[in-house]
Coordinates of C-alpha atoms in Angstrom, one line a residue:
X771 CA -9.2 -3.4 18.1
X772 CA -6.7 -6.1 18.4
X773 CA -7.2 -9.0 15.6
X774 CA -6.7 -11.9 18.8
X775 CA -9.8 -10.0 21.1
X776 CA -13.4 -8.6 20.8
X777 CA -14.8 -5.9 22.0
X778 CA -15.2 -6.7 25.5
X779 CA -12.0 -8.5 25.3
X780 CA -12.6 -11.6 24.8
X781 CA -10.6 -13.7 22.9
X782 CA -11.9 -14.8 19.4
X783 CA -10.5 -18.4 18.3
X784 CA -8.1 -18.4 15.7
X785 CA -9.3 -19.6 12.3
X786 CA -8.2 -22.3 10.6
X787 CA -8.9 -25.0 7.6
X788 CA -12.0 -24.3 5.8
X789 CA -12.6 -21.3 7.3
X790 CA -13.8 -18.5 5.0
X791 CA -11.9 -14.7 4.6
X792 CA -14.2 -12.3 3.0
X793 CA -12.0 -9.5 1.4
X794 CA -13.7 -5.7 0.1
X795 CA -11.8 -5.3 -3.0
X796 CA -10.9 -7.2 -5.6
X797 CA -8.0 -6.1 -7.3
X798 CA -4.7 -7.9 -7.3
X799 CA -3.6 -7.9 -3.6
X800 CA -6.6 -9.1 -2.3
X801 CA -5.6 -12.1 -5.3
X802 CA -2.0 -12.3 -4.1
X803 CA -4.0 -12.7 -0.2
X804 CA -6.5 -15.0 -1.3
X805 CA -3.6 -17.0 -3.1
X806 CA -1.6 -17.2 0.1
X807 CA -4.5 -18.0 2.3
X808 CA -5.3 -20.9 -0.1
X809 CA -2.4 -23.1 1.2
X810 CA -3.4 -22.4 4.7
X811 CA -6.7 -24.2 3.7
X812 CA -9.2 -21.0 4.3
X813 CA -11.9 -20.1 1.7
X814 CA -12.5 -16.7 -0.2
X815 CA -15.1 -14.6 -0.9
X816 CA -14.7 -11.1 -2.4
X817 CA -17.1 -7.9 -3.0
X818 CA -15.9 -6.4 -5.7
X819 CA -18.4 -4.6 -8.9
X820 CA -16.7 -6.2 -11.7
X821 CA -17.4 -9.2 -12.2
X822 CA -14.6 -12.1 -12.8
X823 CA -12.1 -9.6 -11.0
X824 CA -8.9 -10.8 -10.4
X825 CA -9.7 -12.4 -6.7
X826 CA -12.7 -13.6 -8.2
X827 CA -11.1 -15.9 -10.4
X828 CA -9.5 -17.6 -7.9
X829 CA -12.1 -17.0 -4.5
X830 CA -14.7 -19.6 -3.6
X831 CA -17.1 -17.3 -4.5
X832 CA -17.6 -13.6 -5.6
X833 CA -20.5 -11.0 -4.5
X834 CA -20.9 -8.4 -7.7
X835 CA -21.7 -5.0 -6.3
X836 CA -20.6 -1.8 -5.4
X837 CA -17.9 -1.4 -2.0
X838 CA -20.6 0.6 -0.2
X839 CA -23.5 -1.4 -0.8
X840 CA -24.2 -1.8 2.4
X841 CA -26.7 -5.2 1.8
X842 CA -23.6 -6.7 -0.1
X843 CA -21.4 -6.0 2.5
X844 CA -23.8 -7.7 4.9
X845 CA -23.9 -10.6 2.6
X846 CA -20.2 -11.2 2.8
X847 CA -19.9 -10.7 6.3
X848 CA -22.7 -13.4 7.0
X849 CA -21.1 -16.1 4.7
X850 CA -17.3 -15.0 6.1
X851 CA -15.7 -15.8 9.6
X852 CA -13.5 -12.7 9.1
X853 CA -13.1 -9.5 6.8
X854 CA -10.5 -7.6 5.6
X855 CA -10.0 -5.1 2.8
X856 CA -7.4 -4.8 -0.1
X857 CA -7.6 -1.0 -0.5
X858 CA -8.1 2.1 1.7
X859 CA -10.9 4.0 0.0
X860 CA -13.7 1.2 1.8
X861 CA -16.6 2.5 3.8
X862 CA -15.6 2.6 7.1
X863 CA -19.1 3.4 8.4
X864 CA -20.7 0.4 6.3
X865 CA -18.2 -1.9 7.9
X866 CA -19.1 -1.1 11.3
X867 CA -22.0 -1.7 10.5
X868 CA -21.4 -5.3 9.8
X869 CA -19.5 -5.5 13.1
X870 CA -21.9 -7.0 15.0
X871 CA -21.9 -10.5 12.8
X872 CA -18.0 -10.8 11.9
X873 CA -14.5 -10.0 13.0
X874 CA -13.0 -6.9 11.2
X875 CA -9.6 -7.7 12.6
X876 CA -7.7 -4.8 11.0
X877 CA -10.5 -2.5 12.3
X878 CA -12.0 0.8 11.0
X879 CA -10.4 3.1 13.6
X880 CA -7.0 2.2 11.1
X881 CA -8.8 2.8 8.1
X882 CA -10.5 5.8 8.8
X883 CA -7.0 7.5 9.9
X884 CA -5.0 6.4 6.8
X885 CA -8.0 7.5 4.4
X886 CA -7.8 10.9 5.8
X887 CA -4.1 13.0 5.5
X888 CA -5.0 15.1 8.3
X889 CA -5.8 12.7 10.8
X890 CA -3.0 10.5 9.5
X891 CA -0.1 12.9 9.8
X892 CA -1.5 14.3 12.9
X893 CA -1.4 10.3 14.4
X894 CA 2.1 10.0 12.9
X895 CA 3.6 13.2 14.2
X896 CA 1.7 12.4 17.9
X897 CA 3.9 9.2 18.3
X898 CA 6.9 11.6 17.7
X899 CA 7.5 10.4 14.1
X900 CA 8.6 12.7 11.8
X901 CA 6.8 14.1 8.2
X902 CA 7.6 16.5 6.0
X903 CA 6.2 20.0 7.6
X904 CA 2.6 20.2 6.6
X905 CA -0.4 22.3 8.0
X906 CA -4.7 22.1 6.8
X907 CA -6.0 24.5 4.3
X908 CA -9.5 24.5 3.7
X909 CA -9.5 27.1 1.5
X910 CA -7.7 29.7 -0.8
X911 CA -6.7 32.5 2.3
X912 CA -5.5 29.2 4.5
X913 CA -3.2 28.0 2.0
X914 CA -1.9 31.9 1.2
X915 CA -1.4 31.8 4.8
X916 CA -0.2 28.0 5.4
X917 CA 2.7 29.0 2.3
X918 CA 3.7 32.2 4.0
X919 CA 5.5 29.7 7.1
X920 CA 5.8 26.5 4.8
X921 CA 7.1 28.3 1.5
X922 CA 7.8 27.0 -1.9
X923 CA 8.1 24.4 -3.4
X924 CA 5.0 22.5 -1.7
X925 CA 2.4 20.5 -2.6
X926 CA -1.3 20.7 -2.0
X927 CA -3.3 17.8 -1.4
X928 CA -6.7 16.6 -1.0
X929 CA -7.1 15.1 2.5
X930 CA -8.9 12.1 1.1
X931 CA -9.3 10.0 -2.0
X932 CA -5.8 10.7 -3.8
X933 CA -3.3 7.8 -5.0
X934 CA -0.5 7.5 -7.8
X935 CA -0.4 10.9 -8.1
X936 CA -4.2 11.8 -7.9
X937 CA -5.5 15.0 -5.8
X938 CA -2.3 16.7 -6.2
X939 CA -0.9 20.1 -7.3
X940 CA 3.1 21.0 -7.2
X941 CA 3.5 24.6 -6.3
X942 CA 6.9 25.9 -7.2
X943 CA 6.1 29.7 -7.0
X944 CA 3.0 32.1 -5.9
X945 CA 1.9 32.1 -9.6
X946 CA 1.6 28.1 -9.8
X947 CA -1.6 28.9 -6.9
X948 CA -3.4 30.0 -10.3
X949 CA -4.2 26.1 -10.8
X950 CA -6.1 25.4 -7.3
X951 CA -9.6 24.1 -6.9
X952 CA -12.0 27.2 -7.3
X953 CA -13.2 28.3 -3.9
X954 CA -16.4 26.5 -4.3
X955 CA -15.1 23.5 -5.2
X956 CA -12.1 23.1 -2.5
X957 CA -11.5 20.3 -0.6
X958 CA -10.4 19.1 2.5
X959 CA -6.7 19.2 2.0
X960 CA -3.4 20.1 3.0
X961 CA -0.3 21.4 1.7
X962 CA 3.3 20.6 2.8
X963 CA 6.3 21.3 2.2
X964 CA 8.6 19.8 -0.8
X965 CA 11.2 17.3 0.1
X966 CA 14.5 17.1 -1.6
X967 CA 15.0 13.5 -0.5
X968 CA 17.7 11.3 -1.4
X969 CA 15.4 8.4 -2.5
X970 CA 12.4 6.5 -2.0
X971 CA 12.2 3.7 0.4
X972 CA 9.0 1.3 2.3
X973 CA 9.3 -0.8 5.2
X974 CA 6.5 -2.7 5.4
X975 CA 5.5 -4.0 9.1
X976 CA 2.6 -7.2 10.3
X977 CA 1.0 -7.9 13.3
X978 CA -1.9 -10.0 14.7
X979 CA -2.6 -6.7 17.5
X980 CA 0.0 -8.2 20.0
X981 CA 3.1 -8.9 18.5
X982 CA 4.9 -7.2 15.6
X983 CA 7.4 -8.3 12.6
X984 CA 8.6 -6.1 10.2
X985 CA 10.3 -6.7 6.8
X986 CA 14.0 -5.1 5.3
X987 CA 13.8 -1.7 4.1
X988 CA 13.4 -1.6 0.3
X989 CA 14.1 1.4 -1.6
X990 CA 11.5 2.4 -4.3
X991 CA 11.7 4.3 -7.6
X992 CA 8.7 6.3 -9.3
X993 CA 7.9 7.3 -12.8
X994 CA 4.9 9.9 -13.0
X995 CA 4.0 9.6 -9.2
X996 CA 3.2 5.2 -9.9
X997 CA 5.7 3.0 -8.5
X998 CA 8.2 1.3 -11.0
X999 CA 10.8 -0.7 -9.4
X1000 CA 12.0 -2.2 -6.0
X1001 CA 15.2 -2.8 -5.1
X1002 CA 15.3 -5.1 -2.2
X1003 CA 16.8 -4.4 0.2
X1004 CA 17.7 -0.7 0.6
X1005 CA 21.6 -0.3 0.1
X1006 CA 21.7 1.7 3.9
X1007 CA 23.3 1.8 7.0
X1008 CA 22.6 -0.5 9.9
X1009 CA 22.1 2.4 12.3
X1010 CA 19.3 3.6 9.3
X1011 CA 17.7 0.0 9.1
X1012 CA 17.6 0.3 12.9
X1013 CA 15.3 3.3 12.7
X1014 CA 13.1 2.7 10.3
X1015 CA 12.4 -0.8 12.0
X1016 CA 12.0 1.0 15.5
X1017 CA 9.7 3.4 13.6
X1018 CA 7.7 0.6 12.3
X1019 CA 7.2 -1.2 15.4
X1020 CA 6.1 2.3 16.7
X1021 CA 3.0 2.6 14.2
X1022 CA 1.8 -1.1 14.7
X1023 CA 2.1 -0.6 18.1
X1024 CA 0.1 2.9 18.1
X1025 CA -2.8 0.8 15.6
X1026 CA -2.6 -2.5 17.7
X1027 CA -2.2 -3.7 14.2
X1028 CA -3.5 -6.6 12.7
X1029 CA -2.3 -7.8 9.2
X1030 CA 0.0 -6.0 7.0
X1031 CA 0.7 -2.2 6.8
X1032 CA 3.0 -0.2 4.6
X1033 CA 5.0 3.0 5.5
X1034 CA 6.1 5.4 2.5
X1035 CA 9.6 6.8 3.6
X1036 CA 11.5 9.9 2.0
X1037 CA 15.1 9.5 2.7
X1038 CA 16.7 12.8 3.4
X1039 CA 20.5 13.5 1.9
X1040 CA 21.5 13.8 5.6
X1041 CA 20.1 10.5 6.3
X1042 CA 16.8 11.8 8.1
X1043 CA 13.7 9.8 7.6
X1044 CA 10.3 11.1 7.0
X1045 CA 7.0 9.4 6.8
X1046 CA 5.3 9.7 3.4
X1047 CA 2.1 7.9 3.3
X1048 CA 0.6 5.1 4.8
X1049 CA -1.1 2.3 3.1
X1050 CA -3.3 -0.1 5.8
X1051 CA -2.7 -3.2 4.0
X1052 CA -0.6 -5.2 1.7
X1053 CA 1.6 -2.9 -1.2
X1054 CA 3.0 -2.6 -4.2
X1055 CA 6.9 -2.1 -2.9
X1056 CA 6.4 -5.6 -1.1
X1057 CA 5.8 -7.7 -3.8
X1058 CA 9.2 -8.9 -4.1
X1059 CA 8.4 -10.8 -0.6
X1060 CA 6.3 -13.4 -2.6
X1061 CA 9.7 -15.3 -3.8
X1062 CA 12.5 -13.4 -1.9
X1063 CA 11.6 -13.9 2.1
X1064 CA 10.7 -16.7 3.9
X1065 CA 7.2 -15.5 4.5
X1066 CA 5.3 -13.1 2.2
X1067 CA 3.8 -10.1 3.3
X1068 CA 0.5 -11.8 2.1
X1069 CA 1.3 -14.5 4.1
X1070 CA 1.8 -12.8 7.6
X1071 CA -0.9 -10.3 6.5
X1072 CA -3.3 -13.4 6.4
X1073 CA -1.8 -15.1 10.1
X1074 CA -2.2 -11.5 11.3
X1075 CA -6.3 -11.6 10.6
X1076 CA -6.8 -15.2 11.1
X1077 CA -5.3 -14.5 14.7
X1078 CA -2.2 -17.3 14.1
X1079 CA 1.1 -16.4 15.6
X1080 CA 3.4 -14.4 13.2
X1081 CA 7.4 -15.2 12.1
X1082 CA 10.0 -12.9 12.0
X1083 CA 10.3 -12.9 8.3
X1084 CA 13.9 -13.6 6.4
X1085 CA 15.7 -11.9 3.0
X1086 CA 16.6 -15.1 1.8
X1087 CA 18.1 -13.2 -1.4
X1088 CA 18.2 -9.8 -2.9
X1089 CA 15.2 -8.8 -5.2
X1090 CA 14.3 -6.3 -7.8
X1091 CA 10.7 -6.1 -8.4
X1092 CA 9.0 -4.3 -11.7
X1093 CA 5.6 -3.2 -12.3
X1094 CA 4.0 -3.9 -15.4
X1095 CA 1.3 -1.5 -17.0
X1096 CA -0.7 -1.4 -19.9
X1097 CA 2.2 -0.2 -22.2
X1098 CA 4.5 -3.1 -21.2
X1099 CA 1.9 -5.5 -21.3
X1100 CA 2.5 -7.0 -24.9
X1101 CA 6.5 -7.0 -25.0
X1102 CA 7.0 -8.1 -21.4
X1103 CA 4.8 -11.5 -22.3
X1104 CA 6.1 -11.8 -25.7
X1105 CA 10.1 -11.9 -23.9
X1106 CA 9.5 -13.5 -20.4
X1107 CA 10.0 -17.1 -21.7
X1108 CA 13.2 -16.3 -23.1
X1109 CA 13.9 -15.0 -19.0
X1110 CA 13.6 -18.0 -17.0
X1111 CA 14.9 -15.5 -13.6
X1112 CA 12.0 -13.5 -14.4
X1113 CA 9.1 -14.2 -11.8
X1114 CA 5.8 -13.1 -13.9
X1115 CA 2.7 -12.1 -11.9
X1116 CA 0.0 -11.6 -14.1
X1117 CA -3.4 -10.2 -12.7
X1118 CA -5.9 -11.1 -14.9
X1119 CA -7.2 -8.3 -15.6
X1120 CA -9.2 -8.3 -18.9
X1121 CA -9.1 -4.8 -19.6
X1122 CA -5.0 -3.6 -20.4
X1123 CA -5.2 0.2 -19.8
X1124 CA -2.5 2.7 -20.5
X1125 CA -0.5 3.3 -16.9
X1126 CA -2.9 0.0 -15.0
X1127 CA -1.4 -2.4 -13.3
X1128 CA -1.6 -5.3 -14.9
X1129 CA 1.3 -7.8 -13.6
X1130 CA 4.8 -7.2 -12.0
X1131 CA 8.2 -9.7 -12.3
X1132 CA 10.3 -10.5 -9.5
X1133 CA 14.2 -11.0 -10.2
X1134 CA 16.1 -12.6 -7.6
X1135 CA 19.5 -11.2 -7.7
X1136 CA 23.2 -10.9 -6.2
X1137 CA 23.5 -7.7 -7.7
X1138 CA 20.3 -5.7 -7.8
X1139 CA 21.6 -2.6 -9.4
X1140 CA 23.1 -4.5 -12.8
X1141 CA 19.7 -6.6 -12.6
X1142 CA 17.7 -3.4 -12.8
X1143 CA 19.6 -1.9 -15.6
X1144 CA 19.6 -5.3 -17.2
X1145 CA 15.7 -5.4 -17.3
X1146 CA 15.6 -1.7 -18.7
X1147 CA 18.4 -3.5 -21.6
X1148 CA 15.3 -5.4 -22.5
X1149 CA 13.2 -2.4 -23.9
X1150 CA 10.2 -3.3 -22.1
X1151 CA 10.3 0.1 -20.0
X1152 CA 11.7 2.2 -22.2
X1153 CA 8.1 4.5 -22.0
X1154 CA 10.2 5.5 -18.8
X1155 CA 12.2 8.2 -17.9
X1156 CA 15.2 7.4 -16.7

C-alpha cells in the first residue's frame, strides 16, 4: 500500500516535528534511521528484546520484548504515528494486526515477498527482471530432479530465514548432495544455479509509494558470505548504470515502495545483470551514503514513511565503506585517531562477537581502489582473505 494513502485511498497527512516513528528492530540501521529522523524533529520508539540496544540508546523510548509479541507490538503502534522495520525476519501477520491503529507505510505485502525466496524471485522474474536460474525443491527427489536441468555448481537454499551466509549448501558435484537436510527435516527451499559473476554490486532505490529515486551503483566485496567493503560508486559503464537504475525504478514501482530498499546484483563477465537478493529496508552496502551523498539512504528512507517528498540524491565524492566485526574491533579503535579521513560508526553494541557487526568507517576518496588497499596496509583486516 502506498506510504502517501490508506486503505480506501485516502490520503494520510504527512508527519512532521514531534511526531513519533516506531521501528521493529533494534539493531544498527534502525540507529542510523532513528539518528537521521532526529534532525527532522520526529521521536523514536523501538521493540527490540535486548535491552539498551543500539536504537535504544538513542530512541525516546524503548519497549523490551520479543519481535512477535504481538501485545508489544500493539504497544508500539499505540504510542507511534507510523511503523517501520529494520530487518526482514518481522512478523508480517502481527503487523497486520496492528494495522488498524497505525500506518505501516512500507507495508507487509513487501515483507512477506522478500522474506520468502520463492515468492521473491518469482515477483522479480514476473516484472521481466532477470536471476540466476533457479527452480523449488521441497525435498530430496525435487532437487535430484531440479539439478538434472540446473546442473552443478548450484546452491540450495532455504526459502526463508537465511542471511550472511546462513541456510545455505554449495553443491559442486552429485556427491556434495550427501550434506542436505535429512528428509524429515527439509525445508522450503530452492536451489539455483552458480554464477560466475564478475563482481558484486547494490543499487539501492527510495520511494514514498508515488515517486522513486535511486542511488549510484556501488560495487560490493564479501569475505565468508558477510559484506566487507564498498567501493562507491561502481567503476561501470553508463549504458550498465542506466540498467540497473531502470531496473530499480522497476521494483519500487512493482512494491509502490515506500522507504528504502536494496537490490543485490551479480555482475556477469559479459556485462549481464542478475538480481541477488532483496533487502526491504536500509543496508549494509549503503552506508557510505551517510557522509558521501547529499541525502542518506536513512534520510530518504525516513521522508519515504513520513510521506514528505523525496530528492534525487547526489555522489558528492567517491567512498569506500568497511565493516567492522568483532576481530577488528580493538585495533580499528586503537588506530582511528591517528586517521582523521576515517569516518567511525560505532554501534554500541555491548557484546563484541567474533564476525558481528559492530561499527563500519567511511573514507571519502579520489581514488577508491588505493584507499581500499591503503586501509588493508593498516592491518586491521588482515583476518581477511584477500
Amino acid at each position: 500500500m502506498p506510504s502517501l494513502y490508506d486503505a480506501t485511498g485516502g490520503k494520510i497527512r504527512s508527519l512532521g516535528r514531534g511526531a513519533t516513528i516506531g521501528i521493529v528492530g533494534g539493531g544498527q540501521l534502525g540507529r542510523m534511521m532513528a539518528l537521521s529522523a532526529r534532525y527532522m524533529g520526529l521521536r523514536i520508539g523501538v521493540l527490540d528484546p535486548t535491552d539498551h540496544c543500539p536504537t535504544g540508546q538513542v530512541a525516546d523510548f524503548q519497549i523490551v520484548a520479543d519481535y512477535n509479541d504481538q501485545a508489544a507490538i500493539r504497544q508500539l503502534a499505540q504510542r507511534s504515528d507510523v511503523l517501520t522495520y529494520e530487518f526482514e525476519n518481522v512478523d508480517a501477520d502481527a503487523l497486520d494486526q496492528v494495522s488498524d491503529c497505525v500506518p505501516i507505510p512500507q507495508g507487509t505485502n513487501l515483507l512477506r515477498i522478500t522474506q520468502n525466496r520463492v515468492h521473491e524471485k518469482s515477483f522479480i522474474n514476473n516484472l521481466g527482471i532477470e536471476t540466476a536460474p533457479w527452480l523449488p525443491v521441497n525435498s530430496r527427489q525435487d532437487l535430484d530432479q531440479a539439478l538434472q536441468k540446473i546442473g552443478f555448481p548450484a546452491v540450495l537454499k532455504t526459502a526463508s530465514g537465511g542471511y550472511d551466509g546462513h541456510g545455505q549448501i554449495v553443491l559442486k558435484s552429485p556427491e556434495d548432495c550427501q550434506k542436505v537436510w535429512p528428509a524429515d527435516k527439509w525445508p522450503q527451499a530452492i536451489v539455483e544455479a552458480f554464477v560466475d559473476f564478475d563482481y558484486e554490486a547494490s543499487i539501492l532505490v527510495s520511494g514514498n509509494g508515488k515517486h522513486y529515486v535511486t542511488f549510484p551503483l556501488v560495487r560490493n566485496e564479501h569475505r565468508h558470505n558477510i559484506l566487507h567493503m564498498t567501493l562507491a560508486p561502481a567503476s561501470v559503464s553508463p549504458s550498465l548504470e542506466k540498467k540497473a537504475k531502470e531496473l530499480a525504478l522497476a521494483l519500487a514501482d512493482g512494491f509502490q515502495l515506500s522507504g528504502t530498499l536494496a537490490i543485490e546484483l551479480f555482475i556477469t563477465k559479459d556485462q549481464r545483470i542478475l538480481v541477488n537478493e532483496l533487502a526491504p529496508r536500509p543496508h549494509n552496502s549503503g552506508h557510505y551514503t551517510i557522509e558521501a551523498c547529499s541525502v542518506s539512504q536513512y534520510d530518504t528512507h525516513i521522508r519515504g514513511i513520513i510521506g514528505w517528498d523525496l530528492p534525487q540524491p547526489r555522489l558528492l565524492s567517491p567512498a569506500v565503506m568497511v565493516n567492522i566485526l568483532g576481530q577488528h574491533v580493538d585495533l580499528t579503535q586503537k588506530i582511528a585517531p591517528l586517521h582523521p579521513g576515517w569516518n567511525l560508526h560505532d554501534y554500541g553494541k555491548a557484546e563484541v562477537k567474533h564476525n558481528r557487526k559492530m561499527g563500519h568507517i567511511t573514507v571519502l576518496t579520489d581514488n577508491p581502489q588505493q584507499t581500499a588497499k591503503d586501509l588493508m596496509a593498516t592491518g586491521c583486516w588482515d583476518d581477511v582473505d584477500r
